[in-house]
mmCIF file of C-alpha atoms in Angstrom:
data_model
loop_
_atom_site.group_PDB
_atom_site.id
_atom_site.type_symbol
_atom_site.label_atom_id
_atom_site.label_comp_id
_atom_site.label_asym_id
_atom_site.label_seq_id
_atom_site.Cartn_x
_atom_site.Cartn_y
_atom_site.Cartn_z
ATOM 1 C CA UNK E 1 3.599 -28.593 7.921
ATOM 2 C CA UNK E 2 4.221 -27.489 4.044
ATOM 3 C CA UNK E 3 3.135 -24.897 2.881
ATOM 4 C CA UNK E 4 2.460 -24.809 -0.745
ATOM 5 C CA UNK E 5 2.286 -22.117 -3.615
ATOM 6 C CA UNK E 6 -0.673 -21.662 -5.547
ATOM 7 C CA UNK E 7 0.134 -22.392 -9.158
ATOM 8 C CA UNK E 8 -1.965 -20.000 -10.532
ATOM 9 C CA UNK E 9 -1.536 -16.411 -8.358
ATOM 10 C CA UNK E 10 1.667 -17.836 -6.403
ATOM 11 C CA UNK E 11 0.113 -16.815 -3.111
ATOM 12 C CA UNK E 12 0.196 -19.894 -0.521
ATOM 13 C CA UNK E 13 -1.983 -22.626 0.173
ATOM 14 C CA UNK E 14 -1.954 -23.885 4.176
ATOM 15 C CA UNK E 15 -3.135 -27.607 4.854
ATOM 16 C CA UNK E 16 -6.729 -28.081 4.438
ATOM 17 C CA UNK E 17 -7.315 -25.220 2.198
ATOM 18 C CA UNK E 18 -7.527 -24.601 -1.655
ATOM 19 C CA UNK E 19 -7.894 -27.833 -3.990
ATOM 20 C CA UNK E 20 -5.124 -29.663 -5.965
ATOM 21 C CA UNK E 21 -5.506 -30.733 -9.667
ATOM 22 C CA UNK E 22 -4.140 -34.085 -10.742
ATOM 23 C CA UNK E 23 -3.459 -34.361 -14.422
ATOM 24 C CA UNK E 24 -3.005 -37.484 -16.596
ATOM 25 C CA UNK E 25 0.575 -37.476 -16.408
ATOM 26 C CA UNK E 26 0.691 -37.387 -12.485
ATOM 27 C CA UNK E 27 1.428 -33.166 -12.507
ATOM 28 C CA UNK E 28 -0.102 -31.648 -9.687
ATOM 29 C CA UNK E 29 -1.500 -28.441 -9.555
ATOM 30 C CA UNK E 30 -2.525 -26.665 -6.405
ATOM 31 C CA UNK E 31 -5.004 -23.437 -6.037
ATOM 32 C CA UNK E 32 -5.503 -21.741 -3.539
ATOM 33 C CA UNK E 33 -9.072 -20.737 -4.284
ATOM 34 C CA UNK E 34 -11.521 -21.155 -6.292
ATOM 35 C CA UNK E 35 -11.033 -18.232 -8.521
ATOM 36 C CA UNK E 36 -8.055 -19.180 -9.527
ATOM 37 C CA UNK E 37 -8.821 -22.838 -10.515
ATOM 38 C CA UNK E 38 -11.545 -21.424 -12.758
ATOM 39 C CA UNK E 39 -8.883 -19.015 -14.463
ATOM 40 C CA UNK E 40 -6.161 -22.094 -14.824
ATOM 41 C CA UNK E 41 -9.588 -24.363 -16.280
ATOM 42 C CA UNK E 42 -10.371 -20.629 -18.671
ATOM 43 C CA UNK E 43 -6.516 -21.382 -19.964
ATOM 44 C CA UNK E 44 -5.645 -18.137 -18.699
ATOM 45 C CA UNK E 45 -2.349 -16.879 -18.523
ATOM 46 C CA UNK E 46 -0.722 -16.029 -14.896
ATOM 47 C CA UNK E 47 1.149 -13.362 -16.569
ATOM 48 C CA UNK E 48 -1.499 -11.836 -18.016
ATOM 49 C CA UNK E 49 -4.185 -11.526 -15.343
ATOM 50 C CA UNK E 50 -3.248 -8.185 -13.110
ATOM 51 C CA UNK E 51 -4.169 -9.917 -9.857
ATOM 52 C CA UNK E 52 -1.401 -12.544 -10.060
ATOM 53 C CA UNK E 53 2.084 -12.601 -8.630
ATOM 54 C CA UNK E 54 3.369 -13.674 -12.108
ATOM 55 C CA UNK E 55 2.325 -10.195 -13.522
ATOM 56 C CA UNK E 56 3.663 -8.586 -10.804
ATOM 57 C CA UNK E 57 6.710 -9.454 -11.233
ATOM 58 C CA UNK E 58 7.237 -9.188 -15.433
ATOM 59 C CA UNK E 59 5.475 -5.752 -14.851
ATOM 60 C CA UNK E 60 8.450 -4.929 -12.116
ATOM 61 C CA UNK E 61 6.193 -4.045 -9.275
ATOM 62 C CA UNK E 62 7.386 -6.940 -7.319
ATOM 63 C CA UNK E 63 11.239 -7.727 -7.070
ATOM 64 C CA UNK E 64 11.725 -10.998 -8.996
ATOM 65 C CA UNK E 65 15.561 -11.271 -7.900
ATOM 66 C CA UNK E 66 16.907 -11.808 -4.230
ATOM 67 C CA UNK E 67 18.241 -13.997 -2.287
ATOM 68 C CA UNK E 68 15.721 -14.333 0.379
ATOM 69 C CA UNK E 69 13.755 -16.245 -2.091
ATOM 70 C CA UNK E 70 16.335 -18.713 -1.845
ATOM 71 C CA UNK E 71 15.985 -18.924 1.872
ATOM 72 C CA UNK E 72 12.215 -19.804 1.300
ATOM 73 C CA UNK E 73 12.967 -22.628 -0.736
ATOM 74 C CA UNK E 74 15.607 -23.939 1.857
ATOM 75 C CA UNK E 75 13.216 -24.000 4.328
ATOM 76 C CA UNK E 76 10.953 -26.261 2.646
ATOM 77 C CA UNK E 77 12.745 -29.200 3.167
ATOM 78 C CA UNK E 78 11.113 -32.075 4.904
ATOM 79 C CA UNK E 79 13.872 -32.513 8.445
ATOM 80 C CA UNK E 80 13.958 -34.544 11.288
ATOM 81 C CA UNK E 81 12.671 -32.272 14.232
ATOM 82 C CA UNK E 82 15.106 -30.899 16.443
ATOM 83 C CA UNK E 83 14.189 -28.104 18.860
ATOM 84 C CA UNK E 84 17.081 -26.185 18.985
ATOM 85 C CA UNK E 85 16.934 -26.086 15.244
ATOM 86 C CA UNK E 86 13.243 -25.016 15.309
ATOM 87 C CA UNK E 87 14.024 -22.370 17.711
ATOM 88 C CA UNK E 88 16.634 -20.804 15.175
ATOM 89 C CA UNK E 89 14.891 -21.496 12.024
ATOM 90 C CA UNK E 90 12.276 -19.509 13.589
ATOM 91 C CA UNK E 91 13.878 -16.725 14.316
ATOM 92 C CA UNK E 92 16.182 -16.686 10.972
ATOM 93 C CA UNK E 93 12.578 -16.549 9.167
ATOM 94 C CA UNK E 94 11.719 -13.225 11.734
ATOM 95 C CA UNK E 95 15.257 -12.115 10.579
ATOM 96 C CA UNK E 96 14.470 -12.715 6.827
ATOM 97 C CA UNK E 97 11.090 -11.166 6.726
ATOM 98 C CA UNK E 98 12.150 -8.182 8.138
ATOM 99 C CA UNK E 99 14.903 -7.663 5.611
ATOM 100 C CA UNK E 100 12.458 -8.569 2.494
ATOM 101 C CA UNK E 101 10.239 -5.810 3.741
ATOM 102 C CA UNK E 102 12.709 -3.693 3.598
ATOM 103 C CA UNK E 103 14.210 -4.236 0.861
ATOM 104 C CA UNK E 104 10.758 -4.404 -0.805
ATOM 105 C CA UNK E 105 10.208 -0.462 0.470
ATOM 106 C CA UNK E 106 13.418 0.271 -1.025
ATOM 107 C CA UNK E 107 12.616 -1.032 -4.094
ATOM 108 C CA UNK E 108 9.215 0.319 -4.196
ATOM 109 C CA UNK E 109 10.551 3.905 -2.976
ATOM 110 C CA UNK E 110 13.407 3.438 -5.830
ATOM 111 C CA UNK E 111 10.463 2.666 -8.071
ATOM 112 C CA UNK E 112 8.129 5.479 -7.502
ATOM 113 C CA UNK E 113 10.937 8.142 -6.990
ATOM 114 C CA UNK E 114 10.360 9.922 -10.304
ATOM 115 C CA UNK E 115 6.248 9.224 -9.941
ATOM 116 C CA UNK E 116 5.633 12.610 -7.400
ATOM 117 C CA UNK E 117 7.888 14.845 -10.380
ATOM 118 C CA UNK E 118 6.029 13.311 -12.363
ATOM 119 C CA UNK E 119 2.572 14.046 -10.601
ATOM 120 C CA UNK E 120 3.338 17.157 -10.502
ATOM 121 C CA UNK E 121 4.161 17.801 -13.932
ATOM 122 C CA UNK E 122 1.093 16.231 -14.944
ATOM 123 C CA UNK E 123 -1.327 18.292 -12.750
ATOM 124 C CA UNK E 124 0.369 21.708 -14.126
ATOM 125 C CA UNK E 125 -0.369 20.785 -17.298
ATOM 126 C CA UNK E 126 -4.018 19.902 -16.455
ATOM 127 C CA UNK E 127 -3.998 23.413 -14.718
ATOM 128 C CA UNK E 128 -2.443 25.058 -17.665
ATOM 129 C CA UNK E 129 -5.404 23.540 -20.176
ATOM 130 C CA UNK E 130 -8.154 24.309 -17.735
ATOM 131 C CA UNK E 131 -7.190 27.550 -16.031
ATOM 132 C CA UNK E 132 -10.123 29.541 -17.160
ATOM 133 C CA UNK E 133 -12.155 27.186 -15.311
ATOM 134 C CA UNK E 134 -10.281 28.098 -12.064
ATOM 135 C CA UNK E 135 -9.714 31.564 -12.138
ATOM 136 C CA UNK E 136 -13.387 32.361 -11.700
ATOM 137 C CA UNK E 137 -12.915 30.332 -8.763
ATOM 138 C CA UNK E 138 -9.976 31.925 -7.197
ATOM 139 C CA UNK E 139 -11.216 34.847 -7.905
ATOM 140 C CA UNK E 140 -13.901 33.785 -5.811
ATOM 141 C CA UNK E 141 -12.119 32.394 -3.338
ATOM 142 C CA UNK E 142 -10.407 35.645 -2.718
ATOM 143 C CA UNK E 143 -13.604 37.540 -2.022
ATOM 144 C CA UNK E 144 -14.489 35.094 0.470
ATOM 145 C CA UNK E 145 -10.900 35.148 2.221
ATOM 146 C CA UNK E 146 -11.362 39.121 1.828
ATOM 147 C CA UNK E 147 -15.380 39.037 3.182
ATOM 148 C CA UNK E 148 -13.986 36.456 6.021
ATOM 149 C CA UNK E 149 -11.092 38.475 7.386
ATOM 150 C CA UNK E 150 -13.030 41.516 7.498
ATOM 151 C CA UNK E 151 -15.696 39.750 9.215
ATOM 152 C CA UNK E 152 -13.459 38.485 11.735
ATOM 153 C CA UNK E 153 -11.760 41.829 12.369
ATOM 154 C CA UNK E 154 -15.352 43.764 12.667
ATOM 155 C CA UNK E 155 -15.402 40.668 15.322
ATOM 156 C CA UNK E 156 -12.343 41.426 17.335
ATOM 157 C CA UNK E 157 -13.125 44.974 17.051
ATOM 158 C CA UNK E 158 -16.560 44.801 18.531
ATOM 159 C CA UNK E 159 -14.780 42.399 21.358
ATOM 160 C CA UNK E 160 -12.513 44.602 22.167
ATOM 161 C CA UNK E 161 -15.099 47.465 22.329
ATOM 162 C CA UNK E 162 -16.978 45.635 24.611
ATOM 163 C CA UNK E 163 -14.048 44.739 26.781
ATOM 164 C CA UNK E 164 -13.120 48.405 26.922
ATOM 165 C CA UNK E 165 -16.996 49.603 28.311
ATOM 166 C CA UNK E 166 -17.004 47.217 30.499
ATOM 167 C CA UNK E 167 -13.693 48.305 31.920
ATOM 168 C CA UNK E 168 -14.698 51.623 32.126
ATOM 169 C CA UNK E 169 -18.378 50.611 34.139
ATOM 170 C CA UNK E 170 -16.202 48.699 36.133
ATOM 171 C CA UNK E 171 -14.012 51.902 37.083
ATOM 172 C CA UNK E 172 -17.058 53.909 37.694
ATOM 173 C CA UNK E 173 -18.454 51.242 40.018
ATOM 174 C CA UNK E 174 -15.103 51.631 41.761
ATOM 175 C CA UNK E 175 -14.877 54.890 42.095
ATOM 176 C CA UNK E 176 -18.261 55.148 43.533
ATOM 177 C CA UNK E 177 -17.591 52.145 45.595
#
């Protein structure tokens, strides 16, 4: 079983799904969808639709260089079966995928180190620009924290008050006990 690449948005194509385009000169072209044959008929460019594996990559939010890529196109290769072979193809694909993904989250976390700093920088300016908007607010919010606290000590107060009577009532019932 082969499993194919879509030519459009690179994503693959399983046996039985998608449609293949057969041009003059014998080139075929397989989509997996659709969508994505109406984009190749539009003349778009991979590259330039955001969706697309192809603009992924020249944007650098995919890795476009590594060598388990290589491994991909190794294991594409039509062989005669042999189970032993199966057995550890299988589990040197397990092997593979889990070192893409990481490598993928290190290269994600390597790309979006300076993105929090630069969150952050971002939203203090906003806060600078706007920050007669928000001290009206905190202001606000102060009173609120002040009115709440008070309330809840008026609270524990009155519990405690309580607490204390019924202490006492309870000695007098005692004592008269």
């Amino acid at each position: 079983m082969r499993i194919e690449k879509c030519y459009f948005c690179s994503s693959p194509c399983y046996p039985g799904h998608g449609m293949v385009f057969v041009r003059n000169d014998s080139k075929q072209f397989r989509f997996c969808r659709s969508k994505c044959h109406r984009n190749f008929n539009k003349k778009r460019n991979p590259r330039k639709v955001a969706w697309t594996k192809a603009y992924r990559k020249t944007r650098g939010k995919e890795m476009a260089v590594d060598s388990t890529f290589e491994f991909e196109k190794r294991r594409n290769r039509p062989v005669k079966y042999d189970r032993d072979l199966m057995g550890k193809t299988i589990l040197a694909m397990h092997k593979v995928q889990e070192i893409k993904e990481k490598r993928e989250e290190r290269f994600f976390a390597n790309r979006m180190k300076d993105a929090n700093a630069e969150k952050k920088k971002q939203a203090r300016v906003e806060i600078e620009k706007s920050i007669e908007l928000l001290a009206p607010a905190v202001a606000k919010r102060e009173d609120v924290m002040r009115n709440v606290v008070d309330s809840a000590r008026a609270r524990i107060a009155a519990r405690k008050k309580s607490v204390s009577q019924r202490v006492a009532v309870n000695d007098d019932v005692m004592e008269e006990g």
